[in-house]
mmCIF file of C-alpha atoms in Angstrom:
data_model
loop_
_atom_site.group_PDB
_atom_site.id
_atom_site.type_symbol
_atom_site.label_atom_id
_atom_site.label_comp_id
_atom_site.label_asym_id
_atom_site.label_seq_id
_atom_site.Cartn_x
_atom_site.Cartn_y
_atom_site.Cartn_z
ATOM 1 C CA MET N 42 20.304 -3.410 -21.093
ATOM 2 C CA THR N 43 18.870 -2.694 -24.567
ATOM 3 C CA SER N 44 18.596 0.927 -25.698
ATOM 4 C CA PHE N 45 15.602 3.096 -25.022
ATOM 5 C CA ASP N 46 14.483 3.203 -28.684
ATOM 6 C CA THR N 47 14.197 -0.574 -29.066
ATOM 7 C CA SER N 48 13.285 -1.831 -25.613
ATOM 8 C CA PRO N 49 9.895 -3.535 -25.140
ATOM 9 C CA GLN N 50 9.210 -1.216 -22.204
ATOM 10 C CA TRP N 51 9.582 1.868 -24.420
ATOM 11 C CA ASN N 52 7.185 0.434 -26.999
ATOM 12 C CA VAL N 53 4.700 -0.253 -24.222
ATOM 13 C CA TRP N 54 4.945 3.274 -22.880
ATOM 14 C CA ARG N 55 4.569 4.771 -26.352
ATOM 15 C CA ALA N 56 1.446 2.705 -26.859
ATOM 16 C CA LEU N 57 -0.041 3.450 -23.459
ATOM 17 C CA LEU N 58 0.547 7.157 -23.808
ATOM 18 C CA ALA N 59 -1.276 7.074 -27.124
ATOM 19 C CA LEU N 60 -4.092 5.060 -25.532
ATOM 20 C CA ALA N 61 -4.222 7.474 -22.655
ATOM 21 C CA VAL N 62 -4.889 10.348 -25.094
ATOM 22 C CA VAL N 63 -7.846 8.408 -26.432
ATOM 23 C CA PHE N 64 -8.985 7.608 -22.882
ATOM 24 C CA VAL N 65 -8.955 11.287 -21.934
ATOM 25 C CA MET N 66 -10.925 12.185 -25.042
ATOM 26 C CA LEU N 67 -13.488 9.514 -24.291
ATOM 27 C CA ALA N 68 -13.747 10.591 -20.669
ATOM 28 C CA THR N 69 -14.678 14.122 -21.756
ATOM 29 C CA THR N 70 -17.601 12.740 -23.730
ATOM 30 C CA GLY N 71 -19.001 10.617 -20.962
ATOM 31 C CA TRP N 72 -17.727 7.200 -22.004
ATOM 32 C CA THR N 73 -16.387 6.490 -18.550
ATOM 33 C CA ALA N 74 -19.724 6.776 -16.721
ATOM 34 C CA LEU N 75 -20.033 3.005 -16.433
ATOM 35 C CA ARG N 76 -20.284 2.436 -12.698
ATOM 36 C CA SER N 77 -23.341 4.432 -11.672
ATOM 37 C CA HIS N 78 -25.502 1.385 -10.822
ATOM 38 C CA ARG N 79 -23.087 -0.988 -9.117
ATOM 39 C CA GLU N 80 -24.425 -3.542 -6.693
ATOM 40 C CA SER N 81 -23.546 -3.096 -3.045
ATOM 41 C CA THR N 82 -20.278 -4.764 -2.127
ATOM 42 C CA ALA N 83 -19.762 -6.901 0.970
ATOM 43 C CA LEU N 84 -17.810 -4.083 2.625
ATOM 44 C CA GLN N 85 -20.514 -1.540 1.784
ATOM 45 C CA ALA N 86 -23.165 -3.881 3.085
ATOM 46 C CA SER N 87 -21.271 -4.290 6.364
ATOM 47 C CA LEU N 88 -20.868 -0.523 6.727
ATOM 48 C CA THR N 89 -24.572 0.003 6.046
ATOM 49 C CA LYS N 90 -25.483 -2.600 8.623
ATOM 50 C CA TRP N 91 -23.169 -0.845 11.121
ATOM 51 C CA GLU N 92 -24.836 2.522 10.397
ATOM 52 C CA HIS N 93 -28.234 1.030 11.315
ATOM 53 C CA GLY N 94 -26.907 -1.009 14.212
ATOM 54 C CA ARG N 95 -27.283 -0.421 17.941
ATOM 55 C CA LEU N 96 -25.434 -1.495 21.037
ATOM 56 C CA HIS N 97 -27.266 -1.503 24.395
ATOM 57 C CA GLY N 98 -30.016 0.510 22.724
ATOM 58 C CA LEU N 99 -27.676 3.245 21.487
ATOM 59 C CA GLY N 100 -26.742 3.989 17.888
ATOM 60 C CA LEU N 101 -23.185 3.359 16.672
ATOM 61 C CA PRO N 102 -20.894 6.228 15.607
ATOM 62 C CA ASP N 103 -20.414 7.224 11.979
ATOM 63 C CA PRO N 104 -17.841 4.741 10.529
ATOM 64 C CA GLU N 105 -16.296 7.660 8.627
ATOM 65 C CA ALA N 106 -15.837 9.757 11.807
ATOM 66 C CA ALA N 107 -12.371 10.937 12.756
ATOM 67 C CA PRO N 108 -10.119 8.126 13.973
ATOM 68 C CA SER N 109 -9.776 9.846 17.356
ATOM 69 C CA ARG N 110 -13.578 9.859 17.783
ATOM 70 C CA LEU N 111 -13.828 6.184 16.893
ATOM 71 C CA ALA N 112 -10.895 5.329 19.150
ATOM 72 C CA ARG N 113 -12.670 6.958 22.092
ATOM 73 C CA PHE N 114 -15.852 5.004 21.285
ATOM 74 C CA PHE N 115 -14.068 1.642 21.253
ATOM 75 C CA ALA N 116 -12.093 2.533 24.375
ATOM 76 C CA SER N 117 -15.414 3.105 26.239
ATOM 77 C CA LEU N 118 -16.539 -0.486 25.516
ATOM 78 C CA THR N 119 -15.975 -3.660 27.407
ATOM 79 C CA PRO N 120 -13.886 -6.389 25.699
ATOM 80 C CA HIS N 121 -17.078 -8.397 25.308
ATOM 81 C CA ASP N 122 -18.848 -5.527 23.495
ATOM 82 C CA ARG N 123 -15.885 -4.945 21.219
ATOM 83 C CA ASP N 124 -15.900 -8.651 20.357
ATOM 84 C CA ARG N 125 -19.631 -8.532 19.623
ATOM 85 C CA LEU N 126 -19.125 -5.712 17.178
ATOM 86 C CA ALA N 127 -16.299 -7.553 15.422
ATOM 87 C CA HIS N 128 -18.546 -10.575 14.915
ATOM 88 C CA ARG N 129 -21.593 -8.573 13.834
ATOM 89 C CA TYR N 130 -19.762 -6.248 11.425
ATOM 90 C CA PRO N 131 -16.440 -7.899 10.589
ATOM 91 C CA LEU N 132 -15.679 -6.082 7.368
ATOM 92 C CA ALA N 133 -16.727 -2.704 8.767
ATOM 93 C CA VAL N 134 -14.665 -3.104 11.914
ATOM 94 C CA GLY N 135 -11.719 -4.729 10.134
ATOM 95 C CA ASN N 136 -11.381 -1.718 7.844
ATOM 96 C CA MET N 137 -12.295 1.001 10.368
ATOM 97 C CA ASN N 138 -9.577 3.591 10.925
ATOM 98 C CA GLY N 139 -9.784 4.322 14.641
ATOM 99 C CA ALA N 140 -10.687 0.829 15.779
ATOM 100 C CA PRO N 141 -8.041 -0.837 17.959
ATOM 101 C CA VAL N 142 -5.421 -2.651 15.906
ATOM 102 C CA SER N 143 -5.953 -5.959 17.735
ATOM 103 C CA LEU N 144 -9.721 -5.724 17.124
ATOM 104 C CA ARG N 145 -9.152 -5.081 13.424
ATOM 105 C CA TYR N 146 -7.013 -8.208 13.262
ATOM 106 C CA ARG N 147 -9.735 -10.231 14.907
ATOM 107 C CA ALA N 148 -12.495 -8.817 12.745
ATOM 108 C CA ASN N 149 -10.534 -9.480 9.562
ATOM 109 C CA ARG N 150 -10.022 -13.083 10.544
ATOM 110 C CA ILE N 151 -13.789 -13.432 10.775
ATOM 111 C CA ALA N 152 -14.259 -11.667 7.423
ATOM 112 C CA LEU N 153 -11.619 -13.815 5.745
ATOM 113 C CA ALA N 154 -13.260 -17.017 7.023
ATOM 114 C CA GLN N 155 -16.631 -15.776 5.656
ATOM 115 C CA ALA N 156 -15.076 -14.881 2.310
ATOM 116 C CA ARG N 157 -13.484 -18.309 2.106
ATOM 117 C CA GLN N 158 -16.929 -19.874 2.568
ATOM 118 C CA VAL N 159 -18.296 -17.734 -0.281
ATOM 119 C CA GLU N 160 -15.530 -18.980 -2.566
ATOM 120 C CA HIS N 161 -16.115 -22.583 -1.477
ATOM 121 C CA LYS N 162 -19.731 -22.279 -2.610
ATOM 122 C CA ARG N 163 -18.602 -20.753 -5.915
ATOM 123 C CA LEU N 164 -16.092 -23.554 -6.443
ATOM 124 C CA HIS N 165 -18.891 -26.113 -6.303
ATOM 125 C CA ASP N 166 -21.406 -24.061 -8.315
ATOM 126 C CA SER N 167 -22.099 -26.022 -11.517
ATOM 127 C CA ARG N 168 -23.183 -22.829 -13.249
ATOM 128 C CA LEU N 169 -19.670 -21.358 -12.941
ATOM 129 C CA SER N 170 -17.232 -21.682 -15.837
ATOM 130 C CA THR N 171 -13.990 -23.575 -15.464
ATOM 131 C CA ALA N 172 -12.133 -20.297 -15.268
ATOM 132 C CA GLY N 173 -14.510 -19.057 -12.608
ATOM 133 C CA GLN N 174 -14.030 -22.212 -10.535
ATOM 134 C CA GLN N 175 -10.254 -21.868 -10.887
ATOM 135 C CA ASP N 176 -10.474 -18.279 -9.641
ATOM 136 C CA ALA N 177 -12.558 -19.413 -6.694
ATOM 137 C CA ALA N 178 -9.967 -22.061 -5.842
ATOM 138 C CA ARG N 179 -7.120 -19.509 -6.002
ATOM 139 C CA ARG N 180 -9.007 -17.149 -3.722
ATOM 140 C CA MET N 181 -9.764 -19.920 -1.247
ATOM 141 C CA ASP N 182 -6.050 -20.681 -1.093
ATOM 142 C CA ARG N 183 -5.162 -17.022 -0.585
ATOM 143 C CA TYR N 184 -7.752 -16.620 2.181
ATOM 144 C CA ALA N 185 -6.524 -19.786 3.880
ATOM 145 C CA SER N 186 -2.972 -18.405 3.804
ATOM 146 C CA LEU N 187 -4.033 -15.107 5.268
ATOM 147 C CA LEU N 188 -5.820 -16.972 8.036
ATOM 148 C CA ASN N 189 -2.644 -18.770 9.121
ATOM 149 C CA PRO N 190 -1.860 -18.260 12.845
ATOM 150 C CA GLY N 191 0.335 -15.298 13.579
ATOM 151 C CA ARG N 192 -0.720 -13.181 10.544
ATOM 152 C CA HIS N 193 -2.020 -9.722 11.356
ATOM 153 C CA ILE N 194 -4.367 -8.441 8.669
ATOM 154 C CA LEU N 195 -5.040 -4.740 9.147
ATOM 155 C CA ALA N 196 -7.377 -4.267 6.168
ATOM 156 C CA PHE N 197 -9.273 -6.619 3.874
ATOM 157 C CA ASP N 198 -11.820 -6.159 1.091
ATOM 158 C CA PRO N 199 -12.719 -9.138 -1.190
ATOM 159 C CA GLU N 200 -14.438 -6.960 -3.804
ATOM 160 C CA GLY N 201 -13.096 -7.144 -7.333
ATOM 161 C CA SER N 202 -9.395 -7.995 -7.442
ATOM 162 C CA GLY N 203 -9.324 -7.414 -3.706
ATOM 163 C CA ARG N 204 -7.410 -5.187 -1.254
ATOM 164 C CA VAL N 205 -5.399 -6.140 1.825
ATOM 165 C CA ALA N 206 -2.828 -4.809 4.322
ATOM 166 C CA GLU N 207 -0.733 -6.811 6.741
ATOM 167 C CA VAL N 208 1.427 -5.856 9.739
ATOM 168 C CA PHE N 209 4.767 -7.337 10.712
ATOM 169 C CA GLY N 210 5.793 -6.524 14.285
ATOM 170 C CA ASP N 211 3.885 -4.908 17.131
ATOM 171 C CA LEU N 212 2.251 -1.858 15.596
ATOM 172 C CA SER N 213 0.866 -0.523 18.871
ATOM 173 C CA ARG N 214 4.258 -0.550 20.630
ATOM 174 C CA ALA N 215 6.526 0.327 17.726
ATOM 175 C CA GLN N 216 9.140 3.047 18.043
ATOM 176 C CA ARG N 217 9.477 3.253 14.254
ATOM 177 C CA ILE N 218 6.791 2.366 11.700
ATOM 178 C CA SER N 219 7.423 1.630 8.022
ATOM 179 C CA VAL N 220 4.776 1.448 5.277
ATOM 180 C CA VAL N 221 5.490 -0.355 2.000
ATOM 181 C CA VAL N 222 3.397 0.901 -0.900
ATOM 182 C CA PRO N 223 3.622 -1.384 -4.000
ATOM 183 C CA GLY N 224 2.984 -0.657 -7.642
ATOM 184 C CA VAL N 225 1.063 -2.097 -10.567
ATOM 185 C CA ASP N 226 -0.568 -5.524 -10.622
ATOM 186 C CA THR N 227 -1.025 -5.684 -6.894
ATOM 187 C CA ASP N 228 -4.092 -7.420 -5.555
ATOM 188 C CA LEU N 229 -5.158 -10.230 -3.239
ATOM 189 C CA LEU N 230 -3.705 -12.931 -5.474
ATOM 190 C CA THR N 231 -0.356 -11.162 -6.035
ATOM 191 C CA PHE N 232 -0.069 -9.914 -2.430
ATOM 192 C CA GLN N 233 2.275 -12.787 -1.750
ATOM 193 C CA ARG N 234 4.362 -14.868 -4.175
ATOM 194 C CA THR N 235 6.312 -18.091 -3.899
ATOM 195 C CA ASN N 236 8.519 -17.291 -6.878
ATOM 196 C CA ARG N 237 10.192 -13.873 -6.911
ATOM 197 C CA LYS N 238 8.737 -13.407 -3.473
ATOM 198 C CA TYR N 239 10.575 -10.105 -2.745
ATOM 199 C CA SER N 240 8.721 -8.467 -5.630
ATOM 200 C CA ALA N 241 5.381 -8.868 -3.813
ATOM 201 C CA PRO N 242 4.183 -6.723 -0.872
ATOM 202 C CA VAL N 243 4.500 -9.495 1.756
ATOM 203 C CA GLY N 244 8.015 -10.356 0.674
ATOM 204 C CA MET N 245 9.018 -6.702 0.562
ATOM 205 C CA ALA N 246 7.661 -5.963 3.999
ATOM 206 C CA LYS N 247 9.097 -9.104 5.623
ATOM 207 C CA ALA N 248 12.524 -8.415 4.155
ATOM 208 C CA LEU N 249 12.422 -4.806 5.313
ATOM 209 C CA TYR N 250 11.291 -5.822 8.803
ATOM 210 C CA ALA N 251 14.175 -8.280 9.119
ATOM 211 C CA ALA N 252 16.686 -5.776 7.773
ATOM 212 C CA GLU N 253 15.478 -3.076 10.197
ATOM 213 C CA ARG N 254 15.837 -5.423 13.154
ATOM 214 C CA GLU N 255 19.344 -6.213 12.001
ATOM 215 C CA ALA N 256 20.168 -2.521 11.519
ATOM 216 C CA SER N 257 18.896 -1.559 14.999
ATOM 217 C CA PRO N 258 18.166 -4.572 17.215
ATOM 218 C CA LYS N 259 17.053 -2.446 20.157
ATOM 219 C CA THR N 260 14.494 -0.467 18.160
ATOM 220 C CA ARG N 261 10.955 -1.790 18.201
ATOM 221 C CA THR N 262 9.823 -1.650 14.599
ATOM 222 C CA ALA N 263 6.644 -2.495 12.680
ATOM 223 C CA VAL N 264 6.244 -2.752 8.929
ATOM 224 C CA ILE N 265 2.933 -2.551 7.035
ATOM 225 C CA ALA N 266 2.530 -4.242 3.638
ATOM 226 C CA TRP N 267 -0.053 -1.858 2.313
ATOM 227 C CA ALA N 268 -1.968 -3.140 -0.725
ATOM 228 C CA ASP N 269 -5.240 -1.465 0.316
ATOM 229 C CA TYR N 270 -5.774 0.411 -2.946
ATOM 230 C CA THR N 271 -6.742 -0.606 -6.447
ATOM 231 C CA SER N 272 -3.495 -0.495 -8.420
ATOM 232 C CA PRO N 273 -3.250 -0.231 -12.193
ATOM 233 C CA ASP N 274 -3.605 -3.488 -14.087
ATOM 234 C CA GLY N 275 -0.248 -3.709 -15.868
ATOM 235 C CA LEU N 276 1.328 -0.975 -17.951
ATOM 236 C CA GLY N 277 -1.949 0.220 -19.409
ATOM 237 C CA VAL N 278 -3.812 3.488 -19.409
ATOM 238 C CA ASP N 279 -4.184 3.631 -15.621
ATOM 239 C CA ALA N 280 -0.423 3.333 -15.197
ATOM 240 C CA ALA N 281 0.155 6.449 -17.301
ATOM 241 C CA THR N 282 -2.287 8.635 -15.362
ATOM 242 C CA GLY N 283 -2.750 9.602 -11.728
ATOM 243 C CA LEU N 284 -6.327 8.362 -11.295
ATOM 244 C CA ARG N 285 -5.450 5.247 -9.285
ATOM 245 C CA ALA N 286 -2.832 7.240 -7.351
ATOM 246 C CA GLU N 287 -5.404 9.850 -6.391
ATOM 247 C CA GLU N 288 -7.812 7.181 -5.148
ATOM 248 C CA GLY N 289 -5.040 5.392 -3.361
ATOM 249 C CA ALA N 290 -3.730 8.580 -1.763
ATOM 250 C CA VAL N 291 -7.056 9.151 0.041
ATOM 251 C CA ARG N 292 -6.962 5.633 1.488
ATOM 252 C CA LEU N 293 -3.289 5.867 2.365
ATOM 253 C CA ASN N 294 -3.643 9.124 4.306
ATOM 254 C CA ALA N 295 -6.708 7.749 6.107
ATOM 255 C CA LEU N 296 -4.509 4.900 7.322
ATOM 256 C CA LEU N 297 -1.641 7.158 8.322
ATOM 257 C CA ARG N 298 -3.899 9.460 10.376
ATOM 258 C CA ALA N 299 -5.229 6.433 12.289
ATOM 259 C CA LEU N 300 -1.919 4.775 13.180
ATOM 260 C CA PRO N 301 -1.560 4.231 16.927
ATOM 261 C CA GLY N 302 1.016 6.052 19.028
ATOM 262 C CA ARG N 303 3.403 8.815 17.996
ATOM 263 C CA ALA N 304 6.241 6.863 16.427
ATOM 264 C CA PRO N 305 7.893 8.353 13.337
ATOM 265 C CA VAL N 306 6.675 6.812 10.071
ATOM 266 C CA SER N 307 8.745 6.078 6.985
ATOM 267 C CA MET N 308 7.111 5.480 3.624
ATOM 268 C CA PHE N 309 8.714 3.053 1.144
ATOM 269 C CA CYS N 310 7.077 3.461 -2.209
ATOM 270 C CA HIS N 311 7.937 1.187 -5.158
ATOM 271 C CA SER N 312 7.219 1.881 -8.832
ATOM 272 C CA TYR N 313 3.633 3.164 -9.250
ATOM 273 C CA GLY N 314 3.463 3.181 -5.440
ATOM 274 C CA SER N 315 5.729 6.246 -5.608
ATOM 275 C CA VAL N 316 3.061 8.002 -7.670
ATOM 276 C CA VAL N 317 0.582 7.238 -4.883
ATOM 277 C CA CYS N 318 3.022 8.574 -2.280
ATOM 278 C CA GLY N 319 3.690 11.664 -4.361
ATOM 279 C CA VAL N 320 -0.015 12.512 -4.638
ATOM 280 C CA ALA N 321 -0.561 11.733 -0.945
ATOM 281 C CA ALA N 322 2.522 13.611 0.356
ATOM 282 C CA HIS N 323 0.901 16.999 0.983
ATOM 283 C CA GLY N 324 -1.811 15.427 3.124
ATOM 284 C CA MET N 325 0.383 13.105 5.173
ATOM 285 C CA PRO N 326 0.526 13.769 8.924
ATOM 286 C CA ARG N 327 3.690 15.399 10.218
ATOM 287 C CA ARG N 328 4.772 12.178 11.956
ATOM 288 C CA VAL N 329 5.774 10.939 8.485
ATOM 289 C CA ALA N 330 9.507 11.572 8.683
ATOM 290 C CA ASP N 331 10.642 9.993 5.411
ATOM 291 C CA ILE N 332 9.350 9.231 1.955
ATOM 292 C CA ALA N 333 11.664 6.879 0.064
ATOM 293 C CA VAL N 334 10.894 5.936 -3.534
ATOM 294 C CA ALA N 335 12.458 3.126 -5.568
ATOM 295 C CA ALA N 336 12.044 2.467 -9.292
ATOM 296 C CA SER N 337 9.869 5.545 -9.573
ATOM 297 C CA PRO N 338 8.245 6.672 -12.854
ATOM 298 C CA GLY N 339 7.750 10.056 -11.140
ATOM 299 C CA MET N 340 5.800 11.587 -8.244
ATOM 300 C CA ARG N 341 3.595 13.930 -10.306
ATOM 301 C CA VAL N 342 5.638 17.002 -9.388
ATOM 302 C CA GLY N 343 8.607 18.758 -10.932
ATOM 303 C CA ASN N 344 10.601 19.095 -7.748
ATOM 304 C CA ALA N 345 10.656 17.500 -4.302
ATOM 305 C CA SER N 346 9.825 20.885 -2.755
ATOM 306 C CA HIS N 347 6.489 20.785 -4.577
ATOM 307 C CA LEU N 348 5.334 17.685 -2.665
ATOM 308 C CA GLY N 349 4.183 19.881 0.195
ATOM 309 C CA THR N 350 5.638 17.753 2.956
ATOM 310 C CA THR N 351 8.096 18.230 5.801
ATOM 311 C CA ALA N 352 9.305 14.653 5.383
ATOM 312 C CA ARG N 353 12.765 13.885 3.994
ATOM 313 C CA VAL N 354 12.482 12.680 0.398
ATOM 314 C CA TRP N 355 14.763 9.849 -0.710
ATOM 315 C CA ALA N 356 15.110 8.218 -4.127
ATOM 316 C CA MET N 357 16.970 5.224 -5.566
ATOM 317 C CA ARG N 358 17.165 3.442 -8.882
ATOM 318 C CA ASP N 359 19.400 0.603 -10.036
ATOM 319 C CA ALA N 360 21.211 1.017 -13.362
ATOM 320 C CA SER N 361 19.545 -2.102 -14.717
ATOM 321 C CA ASP N 362 15.991 -0.897 -13.999
ATOM 322 C CA TRP N 363 13.961 -0.406 -17.181
ATOM 323 C CA VAL N 364 11.915 2.382 -15.524
ATOM 324 C CA GLN N 365 14.774 4.769 -16.299
ATOM 325 C CA ASP N 366 13.591 4.662 -19.928
ATOM 326 C CA VAL N 367 10.035 5.885 -19.353
ATOM 327 C CA PRO N 368 9.268 9.466 -20.433
ATOM 328 C CA TYR N 369 9.767 11.613 -17.327
ATOM 329 C CA LEU N 370 7.194 14.237 -18.128
ATOM 330 C CA GLU N 371 3.643 15.258 -17.394
ATOM 331 C CA LEU N 372 1.403 16.600 -20.126
ATOM 332 C CA GLY N 373 -2.308 16.961 -19.867
ATOM 333 C CA GLY N 374 -2.473 14.491 -17.022
ATOM 334 C CA LEU N 375 -0.346 11.897 -18.784
ATOM 335 C CA GLY N 376 2.966 10.834 -17.276
ATOM 336 C CA HIS N 377 4.168 11.410 -13.758
ATOM 337 C CA GLY N 378 6.543 14.327 -13.890
ATOM 338 C CA ALA N 379 10.275 14.706 -13.223
ATOM 339 C CA ASP N 380 12.754 11.927 -12.514
ATOM 340 C CA PRO N 381 13.125 11.637 -8.666
ATOM 341 C CA VAL N 382 16.785 10.577 -8.974
ATOM 342 C CA SER N 383 17.745 13.553 -11.116
ATOM 343 C CA SER N 384 19.832 16.255 -9.525
ATOM 344 C CA ALA N 385 17.225 18.869 -10.359
ATOM 345 C CA PHE N 386 14.476 17.012 -8.465
ATOM 346 C CA GLY N 387 16.133 17.642 -5.117
ATOM 347 C CA ALA N 388 15.610 14.238 -3.413
ATOM 348 C CA ARG N 389 18.341 12.562 -1.366
ATOM 349 C CA VAL N 390 19.664 9.998 -3.855
ATOM 350 C CA VAL N 391 20.883 6.778 -2.240
ATOM 351 C CA SER N 392 22.642 3.746 -3.635
ATOM 352 C CA ALA N 393 20.813 0.795 -5.153
ATOM 353 C CA ARG N 394 23.650 -0.433 -7.294
ATOM 354 C CA ASP N 395 22.977 -4.160 -6.750
ATOM 355 C CA ALA N 396 19.169 -4.204 -6.816
ATOM 356 C CA GLN N 397 19.170 -5.873 -10.258
ATOM 357 C CA GLY N 398 16.138 -4.813 -12.196
ATOM 358 C CA HIS N 399 12.810 -3.242 -11.467
ATOM 359 C CA SER N 400 11.757 -5.630 -8.682
ATOM 360 C CA GLY N 401 14.991 -6.284 -6.845
ATOM 361 C CA TYR N 402 15.116 -3.417 -4.301
ATOM 362 C CA PHE N 403 13.926 -5.494 -1.332
ATOM 363 C CA GLN N 404 16.096 -8.544 -2.043
ATOM 364 C CA PRO N 405 17.996 -9.533 1.139
ATOM 365 C CA GLY N 406 21.689 -8.761 1.055
ATOM 366 C CA THR N 407 21.399 -5.849 -1.390
ATOM 367 C CA ASP N 408 22.701 -2.370 -0.900
ATOM 368 C CA SER N 409 19.204 -1.049 -1.635
ATOM 369 C CA LEU N 410 17.541 -2.969 1.206
ATOM 370 C CA ARG N 411 20.300 -2.000 3.646
ATOM 371 C CA ASN N 412 19.725 1.644 2.826
ATOM 372 C CA LEU N 413 15.940 1.389 3.090
ATOM 373 C CA ALA N 414 16.295 -0.317 6.486
ATOM 374 C CA ALA N 415 18.694 2.439 7.729
ATOM 375 C CA ILE N 416 16.118 5.040 6.699
ATOM 376 C CA GLY N 417 13.349 3.037 8.385
ATOM 377 C CA VAL N 418 15.093 2.990 11.783
ATOM 378 C CA GLY N 419 16.389 6.550 11.470
ATOM 379 C CA ALA N 420 20.045 5.479 11.225
ATOM 380 C CA TYR N 421 20.767 8.135 8.602
ATOM 381 C CA ASP N 422 24.542 8.070 9.066
ATOM 382 C CA ALA N 423 24.502 4.467 7.774
ATOM 383 C CA VAL N 424 22.837 5.411 4.448
ATOM 384 C CA THR N 425 25.074 5.025 1.419
ATOM 385 C CA CYS N 426 24.692 7.966 -0.948
ATOM 386 C CA ALA N 427 24.606 7.408 -4.701
ATOM 387 C CA ARG N 428 26.536 10.581 -5.394
ATOM 388 C CA GLU N 429 29.030 12.376 -3.238
ATOM 389 C CA ASN N 430 27.889 15.887 -4.133
ATOM 390 C CA ASP N 431 24.119 15.628 -4.007
ATOM 391 C CA ALA N 432 21.763 16.466 -1.096
ATOM 392 C CA CYS N 433 21.851 12.935 0.379
ATOM 393 C CA ARG N 434 23.425 13.914 3.677
ATOM 394 C CA SER N 435 22.166 17.443 3.854
ATOM 395 C CA GLY N 436 21.017 18.221 7.390
ATOM 396 C CA LEU N 437 21.333 14.634 8.621
ATOM 397 C CA SER N 438 23.120 13.558 11.751
ATOM 398 C CA GLY N 439 22.849 10.595 14.086
ATOM 399 C CA THR N 440 19.857 8.312 14.698
ATOM 400 C CA VAL N 441 16.316 9.642 15.099
ATOM 401 C CA THR N 442 13.792 7.646 17.135
ATOM 402 C CA ALA N 443 11.487 10.275 18.637
ATOM 403 C CA GLY N 444 8.202 11.232 17.057
ATOM 404 C CA ARG N 445 7.458 14.659 15.605
ATOM 405 C CA ALA N 446 4.520 16.811 16.593
#
């Protein structure tokens, strides 16, 4: 790998840190107040319609109510009534934490079909530019793919670059749940890739799900590819600050609090996704047993103990990953703090020696994926430590499958 002083990544980070300083200065003078008069989005419109809706003459509960309250509401309905709500308010129900998982899947299929119709009209709109028509065609293809039989879409929002989350496995019956949180440049169109497929959320989650089943065939597992936040667009200003992470952390914890059952949850946070997990950590429910970060630019704390979580904190980084060359610091909101694989940070550092680069951690057959899968099923004795004398095996013994209070 080229040295830190001459690598393109270092030049990018130097530039974005300088830009971030300008961004912060502009923000203090009001230049960022650009979104005060946005039009209502499709999701907002669906939620507003829900808020004014009625069922059998009775008003519907607040869509932002506690997941337990919403779960009780849906449990009180007949299957026919639940289906009626999914058809009337597909985006609202499809993104509603507390709605039954199977109902969210059904509602999001309806919402995806409607979104595809919108893009079909755009594609044939003569007023649209060639670039706009090409974008519409790409979105139509993505929606068609997400509508394929057997896909379980847990969240969907077509607004802007789009947000989506997908489940692999039976989430309601799982004994272990894993959540994959990706990094920059993640949206509807990059949610799944044909080339370099294990660098995209779907490929990551599918590879992890297969590896977990291989690691513990008798354990019922489920893996969520969670791209339900607006990630930074490349290595720009947003990637150097915690703004997107703070917004994402709210959405991530809302999901975690609404997960069905009591199965332990393991977080797998890649690149900027580890910043999201770092910000979210103190608010995660206690059932989150593990937070594992790969290719992390930092978790916005100086030490793992500052995350405010009872979860085990794991970290890995391959020697060929360029992220090792970013400035591990935080100054005035810029940068993401200490290096999670450093001895001083206090994470359990595990091997990723054959991950090959920044996006290779979920590649089948790698040491990194085997270790992530072992963590995901609670087979901690099978984890390969990166260093013999660090905290990797501290307090670990056997396989854990039971939930925590």
